[in-house]
mmCIF file of C-alpha atoms in Angstrom:
data_model
loop_
_atom_site.group_PDB
_atom_site.id
_atom_site.type_symbol
_atom_site.label_atom_id
_atom_site.label_comp_id
_atom_site.label_asym_id
_atom_site.label_seq_id
_atom_site.Cartn_x
_atom_site.Cartn_y
_atom_site.Cartn_z
ATOM 1 C CA UNK A 20 17.779 -9.885 -1.414
ATOM 2 C CA UNK A 21 14.538 -12.049 -1.931
ATOM 3 C CA UNK A 22 11.670 -8.138 -1.183
ATOM 4 C CA UNK A 23 11.204 -5.496 -2.610
ATOM 5 C CA UNK A 24 14.453 -3.019 -2.126
ATOM 6 C CA UNK A 25 14.712 0.700 -2.201
ATOM 7 C CA UNK A 26 17.931 3.204 -1.337
ATOM 8 C CA UNK A 27 18.130 5.911 0.202
ATOM 9 C CA UNK A 28 16.600 4.693 3.393
ATOM 10 C CA UNK A 29 16.126 8.596 4.920
ATOM 11 C CA UNK A 30 17.542 11.322 2.743
ATOM 12 C CA UNK A 31 17.701 15.068 3.375
ATOM 13 C CA UNK A 32 17.184 18.065 1.408
ATOM 14 C CA UNK A 33 17.656 21.266 1.409
ATOM 15 C CA UNK A 34 15.276 23.074 -0.334
ATOM 16 C CA UNK A 35 15.412 23.933 -4.072
ATOM 17 C CA UNK A 36 17.692 20.519 -4.278
ATOM 18 C CA UNK A 37 16.748 17.766 -7.231
ATOM 19 C CA UNK A 38 16.601 14.272 -4.914
ATOM 20 C CA UNK A 39 16.353 10.795 -6.322
ATOM 21 C CA UNK A 40 15.306 7.942 -5.325
ATOM 22 C CA UNK A 41 15.606 4.274 -6.131
ATOM 23 C CA UNK A 42 13.981 1.415 -5.480
ATOM 24 C CA UNK A 43 14.109 -2.707 -6.839
ATOM 25 C CA UNK A 44 11.098 -4.592 -7.270
ATOM 26 C CA UNK A 45 10.936 -8.036 -6.901
ATOM 27 C CA UNK A 46 12.555 -10.346 -9.952
ATOM 28 C CA UNK A 47 10.273 -10.922 -12.813
ATOM 29 C CA UNK A 48 7.462 -8.228 -11.239
ATOM 30 C CA UNK A 49 5.866 -7.123 -13.992
ATOM 31 C CA UNK A 50 3.776 -4.067 -12.297
ATOM 32 C CA UNK A 51 5.315 -1.324 -10.676
ATOM 33 C CA UNK A 52 4.153 0.984 -7.838
ATOM 34 C CA UNK A 53 5.340 4.638 -6.466
ATOM 35 C CA UNK A 54 3.461 6.565 -2.984
ATOM 36 C CA UNK A 55 3.398 9.188 -0.894
ATOM 37 C CA UNK A 56 2.472 8.692 2.701
ATOM 38 C CA UNK A 57 2.145 11.854 5.484
ATOM 39 C CA UNK A 58 2.895 11.344 8.757
ATOM 40 C CA UNK A 59 0.020 9.886 10.063
ATOM 41 C CA UNK A 60 -2.084 9.453 6.754
ATOM 42 C CA UNK A 61 -1.905 6.759 4.632
ATOM 43 C CA UNK A 62 -0.461 6.346 1.291
ATOM 44 C CA UNK A 63 -1.788 8.506 -1.570
ATOM 45 C CA UNK A 64 -1.204 6.280 -4.978
ATOM 46 C CA UNK A 65 1.534 8.343 -7.392
ATOM 47 C CA UNK A 66 2.254 6.274 -10.803
ATOM 48 C CA UNK A 67 2.213 2.922 -12.190
ATOM 49 C CA UNK A 68 4.626 0.868 -14.131
ATOM 50 C CA UNK A 69 3.859 -2.119 -16.395
ATOM 51 C CA UNK A 70 7.472 -3.123 -17.355
ATOM 52 C CA UNK A 71 9.130 -0.210 -18.829
ATOM 53 C CA UNK A 72 5.156 1.776 -19.823
ATOM 54 C CA UNK A 73 3.721 4.871 -17.670
ATOM 55 C CA UNK A 74 0.201 3.394 -17.335
ATOM 56 C CA UNK A 75 -0.507 5.922 -14.567
ATOM 57 C CA UNK A 76 0.660 9.512 -13.755
ATOM 58 C CA UNK A 77 -2.680 10.753 -12.188
ATOM 59 C CA UNK A 78 -1.564 11.109 -8.739
ATOM 60 C CA UNK A 79 1.581 13.002 -9.312
ATOM 61 C CA UNK A 80 1.160 16.047 -7.430
ATOM 62 C CA UNK A 81 3.251 17.858 -9.144
ATOM 63 C CA UNK A 82 5.475 18.610 -12.865
ATOM 64 C CA UNK A 83 7.973 18.625 -10.001
ATOM 65 C CA UNK A 84 8.052 14.891 -9.381
ATOM 66 C CA UNK A 85 8.963 12.499 -13.236
ATOM 67 C CA UNK A 86 9.155 8.479 -12.623
ATOM 68 C CA UNK A 87 10.752 6.257 -15.383
ATOM 69 C CA UNK A 88 11.632 2.153 -15.108
ATOM 70 C CA UNK A 89 13.294 2.102 -18.289
ATOM 71 C CA UNK A 90 14.331 -1.472 -18.600
ATOM 72 C CA UNK A 91 11.008 -2.025 -17.144
ATOM 73 C CA UNK A 92 12.763 -3.120 -13.513
ATOM 74 C CA UNK A 93 14.590 -1.104 -11.491
ATOM 75 C CA UNK A 94 13.299 2.287 -10.729
ATOM 76 C CA UNK A 95 13.266 5.981 -10.121
ATOM 77 C CA UNK A 96 10.559 8.440 -8.749
ATOM 78 C CA UNK A 97 13.134 12.068 -9.491
ATOM 79 C CA UNK A 98 11.514 15.412 -7.556
ATOM 80 C CA UNK A 99 12.092 18.662 -8.724
ATOM 81 C CA UNK A 100 13.372 22.008 -6.683
ATOM 82 C CA UNK A 101 12.535 20.430 -3.558
ATOM 83 C CA UNK A 102 10.135 22.504 -1.120
ATOM 84 C CA UNK A 103 8.575 20.873 2.436
ATOM 85 C CA UNK A 104 4.781 19.518 1.801
ATOM 86 C CA UNK A 105 7.718 17.030 -0.010
ATOM 87 C CA UNK A 106 8.537 15.463 3.341
ATOM 88 C CA UNK A 107 7.480 11.971 3.588
ATOM 89 C CA UNK A 108 7.627 8.292 3.015
ATOM 90 C CA UNK A 109 7.728 7.357 -0.835
ATOM 91 C CA UNK A 110 6.830 4.149 -0.619
ATOM 92 C CA UNK A 111 7.144 1.643 -3.932
ATOM 93 C CA UNK A 112 5.519 -1.654 -4.380
ATOM 94 C CA UNK A 113 5.123 -4.811 -7.042
ATOM 95 C CA UNK A 114 3.002 -7.480 -8.054
ATOM 96 C CA UNK A 115 2.299 -9.514 -10.945
ATOM 97 C CA UNK A 116 4.505 -12.925 -11.401
ATOM 98 C CA UNK A 117 4.679 -12.395 -15.064
ATOM 99 C CA UNK A 118 1.784 -14.285 -16.520
ATOM 100 C CA UNK A 119 -0.455 -12.831 -13.972
ATOM 101 C CA UNK A 120 -1.997 -9.821 -14.019
ATOM 102 C CA UNK A 121 -5.455 -9.596 -11.784
ATOM 103 C CA UNK A 122 -6.052 -10.944 -8.623
ATOM 104 C CA UNK A 123 -2.619 -10.899 -6.895
ATOM 105 C CA UNK A 124 -0.789 -8.952 -3.519
ATOM 106 C CA UNK A 125 1.810 -6.287 -3.723
ATOM 107 C CA UNK A 126 4.795 -6.074 -1.973
ATOM 108 C CA UNK A 127 5.944 -3.393 -0.981
ATOM 109 C CA UNK A 128 9.274 -2.363 0.009
ATOM 110 C CA UNK A 129 10.766 -0.297 3.736
ATOM 111 C CA UNK A 130 10.156 3.272 2.084
ATOM 112 C CA UNK A 131 12.777 5.959 1.838
ATOM 113 C CA UNK A 132 11.777 8.801 4.377
ATOM 114 C CA UNK A 133 12.158 12.018 2.492
ATOM 115 C CA UNK A 134 13.226 15.324 4.842
ATOM 116 C CA UNK A 135 13.209 18.891 2.691
ATOM 117 C CA UNK A 136 14.955 21.563 5.785
ATOM 118 C CA UNK B 20 -13.450 2.936 -6.908
ATOM 119 C CA UNK B 21 -15.125 1.396 -3.894
ATOM 120 C CA UNK B 22 -15.332 3.743 -0.950
ATOM 121 C CA UNK B 23 -14.909 2.126 3.323
ATOM 122 C CA UNK B 24 -15.651 3.087 5.608
ATOM 123 C CA UNK B 25 -13.304 2.001 8.331
ATOM 124 C CA UNK B 26 -13.141 2.306 12.789
ATOM 125 C CA UNK B 27 -10.485 4.564 13.348
ATOM 126 C CA UNK B 28 -9.172 3.230 15.863
ATOM 127 C CA UNK B 29 -9.407 0.355 17.821
ATOM 128 C CA UNK B 30 -7.969 -2.039 21.438
ATOM 129 C CA UNK B 31 -7.205 -5.568 21.732
ATOM 130 C CA UNK B 32 -6.478 -7.666 24.475
ATOM 131 C CA UNK B 33 -3.198 -9.961 23.594
ATOM 132 C CA UNK B 34 -3.969 -13.457 23.222
ATOM 133 C CA UNK B 35 -7.956 -12.377 22.309
ATOM 134 C CA UNK B 36 -9.970 -12.670 19.250
ATOM 135 C CA UNK B 37 -9.042 -8.877 17.124
ATOM 136 C CA UNK B 38 -12.705 -8.498 15.268
ATOM 137 C CA UNK B 39 -11.961 -5.247 12.208
ATOM 138 C CA UNK B 40 -14.736 -4.198 10.436
ATOM 139 C CA UNK B 41 -15.187 -2.617 6.552
ATOM 140 C CA UNK B 42 -18.312 -0.952 5.643
ATOM 141 C CA UNK B 43 -18.428 -0.918 0.614
ATOM 142 C CA UNK B 44 -21.452 -0.942 0.304
ATOM 143 C CA UNK B 45 -20.481 0.892 -2.825
ATOM 144 C CA UNK B 46 -18.343 -2.289 -4.272
ATOM 145 C CA UNK B 47 -18.882 -3.424 -7.751
ATOM 146 C CA UNK B 48 -19.367 -7.259 -8.716
ATOM 147 C CA UNK B 49 -16.204 -7.646 -9.785
ATOM 148 C CA UNK B 50 -14.183 -6.042 -7.408
ATOM 149 C CA UNK B 51 -11.659 -8.094 -4.704
ATOM 150 C CA UNK B 52 -11.527 -7.255 -0.883
ATOM 151 C CA UNK B 53 -7.393 -7.027 -0.029
ATOM 152 C CA UNK B 54 -6.391 -6.046 3.882
ATOM 153 C CA UNK B 55 -3.225 -4.919 4.567
ATOM 154 C CA UNK B 56 -1.621 -3.871 7.532
ATOM 155 C CA UNK B 57 1.180 -1.297 8.285
ATOM 156 C CA UNK B 58 3.379 -2.297 11.514
ATOM 157 C CA UNK B 59 4.741 1.479 12.182
ATOM 158 C CA UNK B 60 7.712 2.570 10.293
ATOM 159 C CA UNK B 61 7.045 -0.504 7.585
ATOM 160 C CA UNK B 62 5.654 -0.517 4.673
ATOM 161 C CA UNK B 63 2.076 -2.223 4.307
ATOM 162 C CA UNK B 64 1.698 -6.077 4.345
ATOM 163 C CA UNK B 65 -0.542 -7.648 2.430
ATOM 164 C CA UNK B 66 -2.703 -10.036 4.433
ATOM 165 C CA UNK B 67 -5.549 -11.724 2.165
ATOM 166 C CA UNK B 68 -7.718 -11.020 0.258
ATOM 167 C CA UNK B 69 -11.159 -12.186 -1.101
ATOM 168 C CA UNK B 70 -14.340 -11.783 -3.640
ATOM 169 C CA UNK B 71 -17.543 -13.440 -2.118
ATOM 170 C CA UNK B 72 -16.861 -16.621 0.101
ATOM 171 C CA UNK B 73 -15.347 -16.435 3.040
ATOM 172 C CA UNK B 74 -11.199 -17.249 3.064
ATOM 173 C CA UNK B 75 -8.226 -18.171 5.286
ATOM 174 C CA UNK B 76 -4.435 -17.596 6.041
ATOM 175 C CA UNK B 77 -1.927 -18.564 7.446
ATOM 176 C CA UNK B 78 -2.976 -14.923 9.180
ATOM 177 C CA UNK B 79 -6.025 -14.080 9.520
ATOM 178 C CA UNK B 80 -9.615 -14.607 8.403
ATOM 179 C CA UNK B 81 -12.231 -13.027 6.153
ATOM 180 C CA UNK B 82 -15.737 -12.887 6.508
ATOM 181 C CA UNK B 83 -17.538 -11.092 3.289
ATOM 182 C CA UNK B 84 -21.116 -10.473 4.118
ATOM 183 C CA UNK B 85 -23.259 -12.351 1.658
ATOM 184 C CA UNK B 86 -24.800 -8.429 -0.260
ATOM 185 C CA UNK B 87 -20.667 -7.954 0.054
ATOM 186 C CA UNK B 88 -21.227 -4.357 1.424
ATOM 187 C CA UNK B 89 -19.479 -5.022 4.179
ATOM 188 C CA UNK B 90 -16.553 -7.796 5.867
ATOM 189 C CA UNK B 91 -14.426 -8.064 8.841
ATOM 190 C CA UNK B 92 -10.920 -9.791 9.470
ATOM 191 C CA UNK B 93 -10.381 -11.623 12.434
ATOM 192 C CA UNK B 94 -6.654 -12.302 13.482
ATOM 193 C CA UNK B 95 -7.991 -15.179 16.171
ATOM 194 C CA UNK B 96 -5.252 -14.968 19.201
ATOM 195 C CA UNK B 97 -3.834 -11.086 18.739
ATOM 196 C CA UNK B 98 0.204 -11.066 20.121
ATOM 197 C CA UNK B 99 1.195 -7.962 20.592
ATOM 198 C CA UNK B 100 3.271 -7.277 16.930
ATOM 199 C CA UNK B 101 -0.032 -7.548 15.280
ATOM 200 C CA UNK B 102 -0.324 -3.346 16.611
ATOM 201 C CA UNK B 103 -0.422 -2.283 13.602
ATOM 202 C CA UNK B 104 -3.299 -0.087 10.906
ATOM 203 C CA UNK B 105 -4.822 -2.315 8.823
ATOM 204 C CA UNK B 106 -5.997 -1.099 5.624
ATOM 205 C CA UNK B 107 -9.607 -2.762 4.170
ATOM 206 C CA UNK B 108 -8.715 -2.411 0.619
ATOM 207 C CA UNK B 109 -11.797 -2.817 -2.458
ATOM 208 C CA UNK B 110 -10.273 -3.666 -6.004
ATOM 209 C CA UNK B 111 -10.245 -5.042 -9.095
ATOM 210 C CA UNK B 112 -6.864 -6.041 -9.814
ATOM 211 C CA UNK B 113 -3.291 -4.415 -8.268
ATOM 212 C CA UNK B 114 -3.743 -1.470 -11.316
ATOM 213 C CA UNK B 115 -4.006 1.292 -8.921
ATOM 214 C CA UNK B 116 -5.357 0.798 -5.095
ATOM 215 C CA UNK B 117 -6.708 3.120 -2.851
ATOM 216 C CA UNK B 118 -5.669 3.137 1.355
ATOM 217 C CA UNK B 119 -8.216 5.267 3.375
ATOM 218 C CA UNK B 120 -7.457 5.562 7.277
ATOM 219 C CA UNK B 121 -7.457 2.385 7.726
ATOM 220 C CA UNK B 122 -8.075 1.454 11.621
ATOM 221 C CA UNK B 123 -5.503 1.270 13.582
ATOM 222 C CA UNK B 124 -5.425 -1.904 16.086
ATOM 223 C CA UNK B 125 -3.372 -1.603 19.732
ATOM 224 C CA UNK B 126 -3.170 -5.278 21.302
ATOM 225 C CA UNK B 127 -2.169 -4.976 24.888
ATOM 226 C CA UNK B 128 -0.876 -6.888 26.681
#
């Protein structure tokens, strides 16, 4: 596909369960971002990758949140021991075709809606 | 990161121009002004960006004041599909974009 793809679109987890959310960025995009969006709020930055390097993880709310992008393409956001406050839409975005790191737009996926019960 | 102020909500009649203001008085000289929108249940969508000069594309026009402390996004002929939350985001480059609460635009038939 031409756009950013996220899976699953919806996930219901029991409190305490571990979850893994997948993001397939646009092919060739160097930068990849994860955001968390609570109901009625704007997206909140979680973490940023440039290729396989995680350059900024300052937005991750706790050590239960972990993100990886081992081969510089697909990324996974993992949440361990989910809590009710983790319920949100998790958005992935990619940007920067190779060789063009600045002054570019970001393309967002549809997001994964996580509900912790 | 520059802080922005946008009205929380606005209405616009269908077919009329929608003018969405944004104050970014602390913007630094090398920060662009990006505009994104988010239609209900979708991911944010890029609209336009600019540095100093006014910009226009197929979606919208962006007017930036000479002192760069504010800007206005103009949707020239709003349609019902333009109902969304609009975010004004100063950024040097897309390495860490901070979304504010944005403006919820309702286009009225």
